[in-house]
PDB file of C-alpha atoms in Angstrom:
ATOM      1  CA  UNK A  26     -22.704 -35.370 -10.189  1.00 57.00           C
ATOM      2  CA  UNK A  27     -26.397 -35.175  -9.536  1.00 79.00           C
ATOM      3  CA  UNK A  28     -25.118 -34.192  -5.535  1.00 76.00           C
ATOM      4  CA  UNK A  29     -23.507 -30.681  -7.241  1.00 77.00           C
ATOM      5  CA  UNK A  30     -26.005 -29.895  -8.960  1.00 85.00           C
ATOM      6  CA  UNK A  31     -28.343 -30.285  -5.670  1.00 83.00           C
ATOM      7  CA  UNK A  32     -25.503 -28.211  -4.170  1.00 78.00           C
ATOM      8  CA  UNK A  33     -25.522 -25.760  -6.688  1.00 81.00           C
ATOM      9  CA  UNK A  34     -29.803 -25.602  -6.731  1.00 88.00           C
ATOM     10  CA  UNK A  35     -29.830 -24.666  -2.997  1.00 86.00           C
ATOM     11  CA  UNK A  36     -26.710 -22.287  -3.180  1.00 85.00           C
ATOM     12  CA  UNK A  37     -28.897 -20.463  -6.017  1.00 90.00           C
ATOM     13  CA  UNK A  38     -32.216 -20.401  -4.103  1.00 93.00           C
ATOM     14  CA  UNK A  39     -30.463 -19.154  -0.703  1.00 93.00           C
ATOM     15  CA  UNK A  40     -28.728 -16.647  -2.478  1.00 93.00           C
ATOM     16  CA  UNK A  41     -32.118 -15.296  -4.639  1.00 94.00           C
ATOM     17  CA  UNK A  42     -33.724 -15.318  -1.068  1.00 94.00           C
ATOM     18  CA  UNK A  43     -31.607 -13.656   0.783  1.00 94.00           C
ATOM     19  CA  UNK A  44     -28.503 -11.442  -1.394  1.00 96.00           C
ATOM     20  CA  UNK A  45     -31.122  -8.388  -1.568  1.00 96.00           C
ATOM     21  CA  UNK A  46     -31.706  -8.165   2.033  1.00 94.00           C
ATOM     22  CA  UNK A  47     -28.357  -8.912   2.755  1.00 94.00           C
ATOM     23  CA  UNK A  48     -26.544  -6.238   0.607  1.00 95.00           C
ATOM     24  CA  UNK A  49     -29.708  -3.885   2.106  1.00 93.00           C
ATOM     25  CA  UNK A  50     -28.590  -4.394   5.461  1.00 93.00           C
ATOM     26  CA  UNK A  51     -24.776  -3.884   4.625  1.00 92.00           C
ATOM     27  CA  UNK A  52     -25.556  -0.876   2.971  1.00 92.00           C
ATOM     28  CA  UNK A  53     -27.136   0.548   5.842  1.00 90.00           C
ATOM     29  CA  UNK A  54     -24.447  -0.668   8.061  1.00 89.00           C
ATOM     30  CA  UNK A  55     -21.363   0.944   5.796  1.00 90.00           C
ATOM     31  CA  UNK A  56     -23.714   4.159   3.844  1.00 88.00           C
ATOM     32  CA  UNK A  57     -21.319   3.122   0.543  1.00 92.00           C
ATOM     33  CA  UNK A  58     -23.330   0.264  -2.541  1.00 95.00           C
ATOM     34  CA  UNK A  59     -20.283  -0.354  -3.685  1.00 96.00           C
ATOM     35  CA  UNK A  60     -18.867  -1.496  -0.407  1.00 96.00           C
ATOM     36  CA  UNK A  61     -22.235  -2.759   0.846  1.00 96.00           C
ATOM     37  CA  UNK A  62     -21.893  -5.628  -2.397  1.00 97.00           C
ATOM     38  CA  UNK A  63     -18.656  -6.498  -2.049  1.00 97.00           C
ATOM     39  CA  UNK A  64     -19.206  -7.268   1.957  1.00 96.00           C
ATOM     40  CA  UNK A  65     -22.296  -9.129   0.740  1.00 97.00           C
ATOM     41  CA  UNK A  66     -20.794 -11.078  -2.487  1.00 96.00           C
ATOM     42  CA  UNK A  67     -17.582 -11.901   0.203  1.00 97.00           C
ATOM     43  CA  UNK A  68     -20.148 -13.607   2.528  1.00 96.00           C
ATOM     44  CA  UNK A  69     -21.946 -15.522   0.103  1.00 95.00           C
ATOM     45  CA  UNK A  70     -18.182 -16.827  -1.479  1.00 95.00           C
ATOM     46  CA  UNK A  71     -16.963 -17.779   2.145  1.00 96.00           C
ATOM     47  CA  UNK A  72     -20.333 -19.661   2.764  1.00 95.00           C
ATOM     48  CA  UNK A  73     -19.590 -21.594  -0.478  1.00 90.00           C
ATOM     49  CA  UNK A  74     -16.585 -22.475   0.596  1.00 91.00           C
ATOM     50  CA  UNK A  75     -17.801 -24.066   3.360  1.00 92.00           C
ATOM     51  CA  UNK A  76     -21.664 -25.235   2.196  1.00 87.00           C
ATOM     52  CA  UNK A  77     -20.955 -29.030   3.505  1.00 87.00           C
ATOM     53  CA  UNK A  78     -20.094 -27.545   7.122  1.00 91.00           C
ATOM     54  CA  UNK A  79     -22.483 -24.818   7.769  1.00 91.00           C
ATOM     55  CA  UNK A  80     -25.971 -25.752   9.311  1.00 90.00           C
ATOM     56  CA  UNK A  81     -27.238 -22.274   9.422  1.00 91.00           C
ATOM     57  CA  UNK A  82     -26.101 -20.950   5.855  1.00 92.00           C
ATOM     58  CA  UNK A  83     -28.561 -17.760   6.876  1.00 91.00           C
ATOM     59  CA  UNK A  84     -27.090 -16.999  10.405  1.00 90.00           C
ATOM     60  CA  UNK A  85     -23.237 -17.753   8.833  1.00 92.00           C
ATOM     61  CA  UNK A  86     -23.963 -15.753   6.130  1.00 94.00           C
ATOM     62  CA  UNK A  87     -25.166 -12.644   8.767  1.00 93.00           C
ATOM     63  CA  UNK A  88     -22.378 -13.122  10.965  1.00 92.00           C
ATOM     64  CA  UNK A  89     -20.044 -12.925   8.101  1.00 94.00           C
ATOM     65  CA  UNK A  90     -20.719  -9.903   6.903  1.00 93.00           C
ATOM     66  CA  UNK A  91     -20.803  -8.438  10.181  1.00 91.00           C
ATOM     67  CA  UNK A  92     -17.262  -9.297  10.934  1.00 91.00           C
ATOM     68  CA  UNK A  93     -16.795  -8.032   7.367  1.00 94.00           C
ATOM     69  CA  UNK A  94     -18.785  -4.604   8.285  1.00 92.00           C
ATOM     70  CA  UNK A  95     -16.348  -4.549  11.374  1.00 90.00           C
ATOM     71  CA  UNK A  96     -13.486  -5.132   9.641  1.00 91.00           C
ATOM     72  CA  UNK A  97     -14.016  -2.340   6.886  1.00 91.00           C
ATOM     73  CA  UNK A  98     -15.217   0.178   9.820  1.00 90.00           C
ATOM     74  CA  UNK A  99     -11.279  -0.599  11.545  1.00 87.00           C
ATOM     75  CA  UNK A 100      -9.900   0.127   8.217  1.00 89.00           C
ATOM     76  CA  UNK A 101     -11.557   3.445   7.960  1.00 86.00           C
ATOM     77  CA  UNK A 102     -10.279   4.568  11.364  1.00 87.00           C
ATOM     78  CA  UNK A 103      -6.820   3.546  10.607  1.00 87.00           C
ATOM     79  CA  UNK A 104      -7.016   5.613   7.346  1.00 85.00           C
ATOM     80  CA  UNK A 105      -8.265   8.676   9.424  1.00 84.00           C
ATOM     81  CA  UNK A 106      -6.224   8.264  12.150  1.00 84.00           C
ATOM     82  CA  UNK A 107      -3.598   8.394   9.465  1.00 82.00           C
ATOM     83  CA  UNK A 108      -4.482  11.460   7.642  1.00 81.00           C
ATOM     84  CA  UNK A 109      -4.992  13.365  10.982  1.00 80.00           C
ATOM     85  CA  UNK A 110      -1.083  12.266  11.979  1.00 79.00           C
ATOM     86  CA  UNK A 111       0.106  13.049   8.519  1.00 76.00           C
ATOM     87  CA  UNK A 112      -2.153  16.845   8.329  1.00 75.00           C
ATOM     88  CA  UNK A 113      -1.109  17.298  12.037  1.00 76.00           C
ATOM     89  CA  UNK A 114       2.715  16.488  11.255  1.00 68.00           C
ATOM     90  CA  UNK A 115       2.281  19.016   8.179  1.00 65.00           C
ATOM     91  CA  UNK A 116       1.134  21.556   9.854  1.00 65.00           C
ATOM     92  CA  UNK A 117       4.006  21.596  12.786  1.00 66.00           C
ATOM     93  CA  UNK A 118       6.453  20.819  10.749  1.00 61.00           C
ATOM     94  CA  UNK A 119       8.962  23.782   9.782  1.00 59.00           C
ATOM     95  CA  UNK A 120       9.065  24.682   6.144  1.00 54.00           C
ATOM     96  CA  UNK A 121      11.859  22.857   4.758  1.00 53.00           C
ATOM     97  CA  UNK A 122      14.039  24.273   2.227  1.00 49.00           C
ATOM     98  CA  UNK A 123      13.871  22.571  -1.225  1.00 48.00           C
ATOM     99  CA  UNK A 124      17.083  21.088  -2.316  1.00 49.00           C
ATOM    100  CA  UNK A 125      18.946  23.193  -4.540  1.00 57.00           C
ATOM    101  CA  UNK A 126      18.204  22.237  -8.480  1.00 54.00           C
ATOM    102  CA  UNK A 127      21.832  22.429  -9.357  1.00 69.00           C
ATOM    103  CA  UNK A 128      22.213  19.765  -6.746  1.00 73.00           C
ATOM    104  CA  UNK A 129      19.624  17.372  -8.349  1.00 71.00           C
ATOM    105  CA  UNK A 130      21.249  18.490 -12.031  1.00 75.00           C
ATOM    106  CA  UNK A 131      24.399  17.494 -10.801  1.00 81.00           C
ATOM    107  CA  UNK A 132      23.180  14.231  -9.713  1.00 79.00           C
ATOM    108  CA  UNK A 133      21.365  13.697 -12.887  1.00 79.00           C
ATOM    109  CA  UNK A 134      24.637  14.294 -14.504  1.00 82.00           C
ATOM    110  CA  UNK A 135      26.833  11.618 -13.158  1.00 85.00           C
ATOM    111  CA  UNK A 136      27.012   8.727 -15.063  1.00 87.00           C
ATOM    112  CA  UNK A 137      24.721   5.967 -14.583  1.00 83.00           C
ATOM    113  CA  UNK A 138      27.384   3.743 -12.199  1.00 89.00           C
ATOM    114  CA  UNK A 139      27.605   6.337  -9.886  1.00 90.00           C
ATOM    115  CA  UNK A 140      24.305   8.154  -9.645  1.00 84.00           C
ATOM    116  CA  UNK A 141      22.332   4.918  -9.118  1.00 84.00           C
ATOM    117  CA  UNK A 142      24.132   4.532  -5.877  1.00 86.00           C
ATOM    118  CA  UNK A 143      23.651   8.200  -4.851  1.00 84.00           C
ATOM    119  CA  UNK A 144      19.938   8.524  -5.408  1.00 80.00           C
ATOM    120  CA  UNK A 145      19.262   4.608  -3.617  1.00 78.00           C
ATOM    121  CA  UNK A 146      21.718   5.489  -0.948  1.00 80.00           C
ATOM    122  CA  UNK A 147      21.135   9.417  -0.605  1.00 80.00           C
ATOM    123  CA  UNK A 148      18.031   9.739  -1.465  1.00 74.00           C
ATOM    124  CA  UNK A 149      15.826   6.643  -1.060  1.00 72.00           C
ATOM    125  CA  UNK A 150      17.925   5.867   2.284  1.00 76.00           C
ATOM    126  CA  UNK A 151      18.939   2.930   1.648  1.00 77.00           C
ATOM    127  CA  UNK A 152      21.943   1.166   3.971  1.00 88.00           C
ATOM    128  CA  UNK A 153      24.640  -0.056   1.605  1.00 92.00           C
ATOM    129  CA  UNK A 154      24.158  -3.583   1.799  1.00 91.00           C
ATOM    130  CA  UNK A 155      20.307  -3.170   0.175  1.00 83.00           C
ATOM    131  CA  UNK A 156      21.774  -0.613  -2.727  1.00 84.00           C
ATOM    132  CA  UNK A 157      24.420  -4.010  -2.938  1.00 89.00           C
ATOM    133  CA  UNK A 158      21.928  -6.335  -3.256  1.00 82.00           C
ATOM    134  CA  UNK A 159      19.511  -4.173  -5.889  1.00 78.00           C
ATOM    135  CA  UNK A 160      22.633  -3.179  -7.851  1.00 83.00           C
ATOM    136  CA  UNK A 161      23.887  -6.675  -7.760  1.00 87.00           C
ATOM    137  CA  UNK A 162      27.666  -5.339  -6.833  1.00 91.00           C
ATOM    138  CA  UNK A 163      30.065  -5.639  -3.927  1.00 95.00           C
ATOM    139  CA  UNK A 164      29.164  -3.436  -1.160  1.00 94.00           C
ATOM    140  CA  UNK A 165      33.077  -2.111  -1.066  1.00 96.00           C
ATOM    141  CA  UNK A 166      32.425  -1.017  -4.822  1.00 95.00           C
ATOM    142  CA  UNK A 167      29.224   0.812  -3.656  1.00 94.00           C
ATOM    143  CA  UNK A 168      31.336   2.291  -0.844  1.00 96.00           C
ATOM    144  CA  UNK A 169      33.876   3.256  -3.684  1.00 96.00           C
ATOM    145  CA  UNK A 170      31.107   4.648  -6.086  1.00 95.00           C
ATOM    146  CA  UNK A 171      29.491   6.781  -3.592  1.00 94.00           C
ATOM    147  CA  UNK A 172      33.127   7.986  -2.880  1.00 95.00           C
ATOM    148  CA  UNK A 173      33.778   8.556  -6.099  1.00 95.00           C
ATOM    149  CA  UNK A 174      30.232  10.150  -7.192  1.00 92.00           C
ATOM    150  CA  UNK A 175      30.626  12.602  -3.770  1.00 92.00           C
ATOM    151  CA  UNK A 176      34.088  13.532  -4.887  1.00 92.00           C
ATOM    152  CA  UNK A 177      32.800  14.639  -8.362  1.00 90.00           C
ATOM    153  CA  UNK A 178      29.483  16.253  -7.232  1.00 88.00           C
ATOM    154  CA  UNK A 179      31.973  18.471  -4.441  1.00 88.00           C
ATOM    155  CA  UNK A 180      34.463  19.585  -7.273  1.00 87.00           C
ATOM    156  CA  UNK A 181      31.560  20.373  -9.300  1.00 84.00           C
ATOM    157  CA  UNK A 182      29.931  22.790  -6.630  1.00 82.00           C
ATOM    158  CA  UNK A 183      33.255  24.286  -5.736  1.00 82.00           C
ATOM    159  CA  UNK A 184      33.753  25.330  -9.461  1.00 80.00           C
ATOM    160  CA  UNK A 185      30.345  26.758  -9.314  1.00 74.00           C
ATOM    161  CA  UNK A 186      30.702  28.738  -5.932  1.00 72.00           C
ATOM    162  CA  UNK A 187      34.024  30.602  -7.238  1.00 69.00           C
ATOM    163  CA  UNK A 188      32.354  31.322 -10.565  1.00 62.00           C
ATOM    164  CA  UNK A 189      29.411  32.960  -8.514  1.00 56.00           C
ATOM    165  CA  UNK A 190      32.189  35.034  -6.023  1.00 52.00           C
TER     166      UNK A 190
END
C-alpha cells in the first residue's frame, strides 16, 4: 500500500513540474489548446501506464507527445488531402440530374416488404446477399421482392406517362 502511494506522490510531483511546460510546448507545436492538452494529458496517461518501466519519465513523456504531435499533423494532411479530392471531384464532375420526385414517391409508396429491398439494394448499393443478411430473408425472396417492387414501380410510371401524353 504505502509503495502506491509513493507511486502516486512522484506521479503528482512530475506531473506539477512538468504538465505546464509540456502542454506549452504542444501548443506551440499544433497552434490549437484544446489539442495541445489532450496530446499532453495522453502522454502523461501512457507514462502511467508504464511508471515501473520508464527510467526517464521526463524524456518518455517528451518523446510521447512528439509521436503524438506527429501523429495528429498526418491526420490533418489526410483530412486535407481529402477535401481537396472531394472539392476537386466536385468541381469536374458534370451536374447530375436529380432523380425524379415521383420516382422517390413511388418508392415511398410500396409497402414496407418491398421498398426496404429497393432503397438497400437500389439505393444504398448493396449486393443481395448483404440486403439478405440485414433483412434476415432468403436471398431468392429478395430477388423476388425486388422483382416484384420493379414490376409495380414500372406499371406505376407507365400509367403516369399516358396520363401526361
Amino acid at each position: 500500500m504505502n509503495r502506491s502511494r509513493e507511486k502516486a506522490a512522484a506521479a503528482s510531483e512530475l506531473f506539477a513540474a512538468v504538465y505546464p511546460r509540456l502542454a506549452g510546448w504542444c501548443r506551440r507545436l499544433v497552434d490549437d489548446d484544446e489539442t495541445a492538452h489532450e496530446i499532453a494529458s495522453e502522454a502523461f496517461t501512457r507514462l502511467w501506464a508504464r511508471w515501473t518501466s520508464v527510467t526517464e519519465p521526463r524524456g518518455f513523456l517528451y518523446v510521447t507527445a512528439a509521436n503524438l504531435v506527429r501523429d495528429h499533423w498526418r491526420k490533418l494532411e489526410r483530412e486535407r488531402r481529402a477535401v481537396r479530392r472531394v472539392t476537386t471531384e466536385e468541381a469536374v464532375r458534370p451536374p447530375t440530374e436529380q432523380a425524379d420526385p415521383s420516382v422517390r414517391l413511388l418508392v415511398q409508396s410500396l409497402p414496407e416488404r418491398l421498398r426496404v429491398p429497393i432503397l438497400l439494394h437500389y439505393y444504398a448499393d448493396m449486393p443481395i446477399r448483404e440486403v439478405s443478411v440485414l433483412t434476415g430473408r432468403k436471398e431468392g425472396t429478395i430477388k423476388a421482392d425486388l422483382h416484384a417492387a420493379r414490376e409495380l414501380l414500372r406499371a406505376h410510371l407507365r400509367r403516369s406517362l399516358d396520363h401526361t401524353l
